């Protein structure tokens, strides 16, 4: 089991910003996918953004349409931290946010079922 630990959640007013972090062990696989998901009460866990780390290079960040242009996913391979910068937050962004890791992935999946490793989640609350 790969240990992932999120931090950076909190409460913010609409229009504000938060940055989530996910600490993880050094990457040892050639192909890897890191993603962020979120889950609101009574809803299924939904994909937010993904980024690939292939042969030591970070590439292909992509986003769910409702967060594109507001959120930015990044990976710092020197500190082994996955981040999600969230700007222009809206009340509908309120959820528990999870980082997820799929080692060996050539392409990042948007379905949570493909990810064997998960963090415990961090709460983000956006008030109107």
mmCIF file of C-alpha atoms in Angstrom, residues 2-7 20-24 33-38 45 49 73 82-84 96-102 115-122:
data_model
loop_
_atom_site.group_PDB
_atom_site.id
_atom_site.type_symbol
_atom_site.label_atom_id
_atom_site.label_comp_id
_atom_site.label_asym_id
_atom_site.label_seq_id
_atom_site.Cartn_x
_atom_site.Cartn_y
_atom_site.Cartn_z
ATOM 1 C CA UNK A 2 1.301 3.435 -0.969
ATOM 2 C CA UNK A 3 0.705 6.043 1.707
ATOM 3 C CA UNK A 4 -0.872 9.274 0.477
ATOM 4 C CA UNK A 5 -1.605 12.143 2.831
ATOM 5 C CA UNK A 6 -3.652 15.197 1.886
ATOM 6 C CA UNK A 7 -3.491 18.579 3.565
ATOM 7 C CA UNK A 20 -4.344 21.194 -1.512
ATOM 8 C CA UNK A 21 -1.251 19.052 -1.146
ATOM 9 C CA UNK A 22 -0.771 15.291 -1.215
ATOM 10 C CA UNK A 23 2.486 13.893 0.102
ATOM 11 C CA UNK A 24 3.554 10.552 -1.336
ATOM 12 C CA UNK A 33 -0.980 8.666 -12.806
ATOM 13 C CA UNK A 34 -1.918 10.984 -9.972
ATOM 14 C CA UNK A 35 -5.430 12.352 -9.701
ATOM 15 C CA UNK A 36 -7.720 14.349 -7.487
ATOM 16 C CA UNK A 37 -11.280 13.274 -6.818
ATOM 17 C CA UNK A 38 -13.990 14.842 -4.700
ATOM 18 C CA UNK A 45 -16.736 10.155 -5.722
ATOM 19 C CA UNK A 49 -8.066 16.408 -12.396
ATOM 20 C CA UNK A 73 -2.841 20.254 -10.782
ATOM 21 C CA UNK A 82 1.041 16.469 -5.648
ATOM 22 C CA UNK A 83 -0.834 19.764 -5.489
ATOM 23 C CA UNK A 84 -4.176 21.202 -6.522
ATOM 24 C CA UNK A 96 -14.027 16.054 0.588
ATOM 25 C CA UNK A 97 -11.071 16.007 -1.774
ATOM 26 C CA UNK A 98 -8.983 12.859 -2.234
ATOM 27 C CA UNK A 99 -5.698 12.256 -3.972
ATOM 28 C CA UNK A 100 -5.315 8.961 -5.789
ATOM 29 C CA UNK A 101 -2.431 7.105 -7.390
ATOM 30 C CA UNK A 102 -2.323 4.473 -10.104
ATOM 31 C CA UNK A 115 -6.877 3.629 -8.507
ATOM 32 C CA UNK A 116 -5.552 1.237 -5.851
ATOM 33 C CA UNK A 117 -4.062 3.911 -3.612
ATOM 34 C CA UNK A 118 -5.960 6.710 -1.883
ATOM 35 C CA UNK A 119 -5.451 9.348 0.732
ATOM 36 C CA UNK A 120 -7.916 9.818 3.575
ATOM 37 C CA UNK A 121 -9.300 13.063 2.193
ATOM 38 C CA UNK A 122 -9.419 16.704 3.193
#
